[in-house]
Amino acid sequence: MQRLTSLITAALLSAGLMSATAHAQDASAPADAPAAAQAQNFTDEDLQKFADASQDISAISQDYTQRLQEAEGQEAQQDVRVEANQKMVEAVQQSGLEVDTFNSIGQAIQQDPEMMKRVQEMAASTE
């Protein structure tokens, strides 16, 4: 269970990176989007996709954390961050979710312990 919580936490931290990039790319996003996300109901299929993507993102995060530590200079570190972010976005999209939906689910499970538990159970069933 501790490992699953770590996976979800890593995914949420990584989602913050993707969110910053997504917002930088889409300045027209409504300011109240996070509040709307909390009220949204997600299907079990969406939650399963989130769980799958979270596992992929966790692996990417671990790989790129090591690369980031080995990178010399701020420019090299920024290049590693950009590449990691691109890989994470690809992982989310390959899961069948849009980045915004992934981020919305991440925000929702932070507010809803029951939803967090469901996602953890889904992640455990795919190991």
Short mmCIF file of C-alpha atoms in Angstrom, two decimals:
data_model
loop_
_atom_site.label_atom_id
_atom_site.label_comp_id
_atom_site.label_asym_id
_atom_site.label_seq_id
_atom_site.Cartn_x
_atom_site.Cartn_y
_atom_site.Cartn_z
CA MET A 1 0.00 0.00 0.00
CA GLN A 2 2.90 2.33 0.77
CA ARG A 3 4.27 1.74 -2.75
CA LEU A 4 0.92 2.60 -4.31
CA THR A 5 0.70 5.82 -2.34
CA SER A 6 4.22 6.64 -3.54
CA LEU A 7 3.21 5.96 -7.16
CA ILE A 8 0.18 8.22 -6.90
CA THR A 9 2.19 10.92 -5.13
CA ALA A 10 4.88 10.81 -7.82
CA ALA A 11 2.21 11.06 -10.47
CA LEU A 12 0.61 14.05 -8.79
CA LEU A 13 3.94 15.82 -8.44
CA SER A 14 4.67 15.09 -12.07
CA ALA A 15 1.20 16.26 -13.03
CA GLY A 16 2.12 19.60 -11.55
CA LEU A 17 4.93 19.81 -14.09
CA MET A 18 2.56 18.92 -16.92
CA SER A 19 -0.02 21.34 -15.62
CA ALA A 20 2.46 24.20 -15.68
CA THR A 21 3.39 23.35 -19.24
CA ALA A 22 -0.21 22.94 -20.31
CA HIS A 23 -1.14 26.29 -18.81
CA ALA A 24 1.83 27.94 -20.45
CA GLN A 25 0.71 26.53 -23.79
CA ASP A 26 -2.97 27.35 -23.26
CA ALA A 27 -3.28 30.75 -21.64
CA SER A 28 -7.00 30.79 -22.43
CA ALA A 29 -7.78 28.12 -19.81
CA PRO A 30 -10.44 29.30 -17.37
CA ALA A 31 -9.13 30.39 -13.99
CA ASP A 32 -11.73 28.33 -12.12
CA ALA A 33 -10.87 25.02 -13.85
CA PRO A 34 -9.58 23.32 -10.64
CA ALA A 35 -12.84 24.08 -8.80
CA ALA A 36 -14.81 22.59 -11.68
CA ALA A 37 -12.59 19.50 -11.68
CA GLN A 38 -13.43 18.73 -8.07
CA ALA A 39 -17.13 18.59 -8.85
CA GLN A 40 -16.65 16.37 -11.91
CA ASN A 41 -17.46 12.67 -11.70
CA PHE A 42 -14.99 10.34 -13.36
CA THR A 43 -15.80 6.89 -14.71
CA ASP A 44 -14.03 3.79 -13.48
CA GLU A 45 -12.45 3.63 -16.93
CA ASP A 46 -11.01 7.14 -16.48
CA LEU A 47 -9.71 6.23 -13.03
CA GLN A 48 -8.11 3.05 -14.39
CA LYS A 49 -6.42 5.06 -17.14
CA PHE A 50 -5.20 7.49 -14.47
CA ALA A 51 -3.82 4.59 -12.40
CA ASP A 52 -2.04 3.13 -15.45
CA ALA A 53 -0.60 6.48 -16.47
CA SER A 54 0.49 7.15 -12.88
CA GLN A 55 2.59 4.00 -12.88
CA ASP A 56 4.24 4.99 -16.15
CA ILE A 57 4.84 8.52 -14.89
CA SER A 58 6.38 7.20 -11.69
CA ALA A 59 8.91 5.20 -13.72
CA ILE A 60 9.66 8.21 -15.93
CA SER A 61 10.04 10.40 -12.86
CA GLN A 62 12.54 8.02 -11.29
CA ASP A 63 14.57 7.79 -14.49
CA TYR A 64 14.66 11.52 -15.07
CA THR A 65 15.33 12.36 -11.42
CA GLN A 66 18.61 10.48 -11.77
CA ARG A 67 19.36 12.22 -15.08
CA LEU A 68 18.57 15.58 -13.50
CA GLN A 69 21.01 14.93 -10.67
CA GLU A 70 23.71 14.02 -13.19
CA ALA A 71 23.08 17.05 -15.44
CA GLU A 72 25.66 19.78 -15.14
CA GLY A 73 24.55 23.39 -15.32
CA GLN A 74 21.13 25.01 -15.31
CA GLU A 75 20.65 24.74 -19.07
CA ALA A 76 21.32 21.00 -19.04
CA GLN A 77 18.95 20.57 -16.09
CA GLN A 78 16.25 22.52 -17.89
CA ASP A 79 16.69 20.31 -20.97
CA VAL A 80 16.22 17.22 -18.79
CA ARG A 81 13.07 18.73 -17.23
CA VAL A 82 11.60 19.52 -20.65
CA GLU A 83 12.34 16.04 -21.96
CA ALA A 84 10.87 14.43 -18.83
CA ASN A 85 7.75 16.55 -19.13
CA GLN A 86 7.32 15.52 -22.77
CA LYS A 87 7.64 11.84 -21.83
CA MET A 88 5.06 12.26 -19.07
CA VAL A 89 2.62 13.97 -21.41
CA GLU A 90 3.10 11.14 -23.91
CA ALA A 91 2.47 8.54 -21.18
CA VAL A 92 -0.79 10.25 -20.22
CA GLN A 93 -1.92 10.51 -23.82
CA GLN A 94 -1.02 6.87 -24.50
CA SER A 95 -3.20 5.87 -21.55
CA GLY A 96 -6.16 7.37 -23.41
CA LEU A 97 -6.54 10.48 -21.24
CA GLU A 98 -6.02 14.11 -22.07
CA VAL A 99 -3.49 15.89 -19.87
CA ASP A 100 -6.22 18.20 -18.51
CA THR A 101 -8.34 15.19 -17.53
CA PHE A 102 -5.36 13.51 -15.88
CA ASN A 103 -4.63 16.68 -13.91
CA SER A 104 -8.30 17.04 -12.97
CA ILE A 105 -8.40 13.49 -11.63
CA GLY A 106 -5.20 14.16 -9.71
CA GLN A 107 -6.75 17.24 -8.12
CA ALA A 108 -9.98 15.37 -7.37
CA ILE A 109 -8.27 12.47 -5.61
CA GLN A 110 -6.39 14.90 -3.42
CA GLN A 111 -9.77 16.15 -2.20
CA ASP A 112 -11.56 12.78 -2.08
CA PRO A 113 -9.93 10.02 0.03
CA GLU A 114 -12.45 7.46 -1.24
CA MET A 115 -11.51 8.18 -4.85
CA MET A 116 -7.82 7.95 -3.89
CA LYS A 117 -8.49 4.51 -2.40
CA ARG A 118 -10.26 3.36 -5.59
CA VAL A 119 -7.34 4.51 -7.74
CA GLN A 120 -4.85 2.77 -5.44
CA GLU A 121 -6.86 -0.45 -5.69
CA MET A 122 -6.92 -0.15 -9.49
CA ALA A 123 -3.16 0.40 -9.57
CA ALA A 124 -2.63 -2.64 -7.35
CA SER A 125 -4.73 -4.84 -9.63
CA THR A 126 -2.52 -4.07 -12.64
CA GLU A 127 0.80 -4.97 -11.03
#
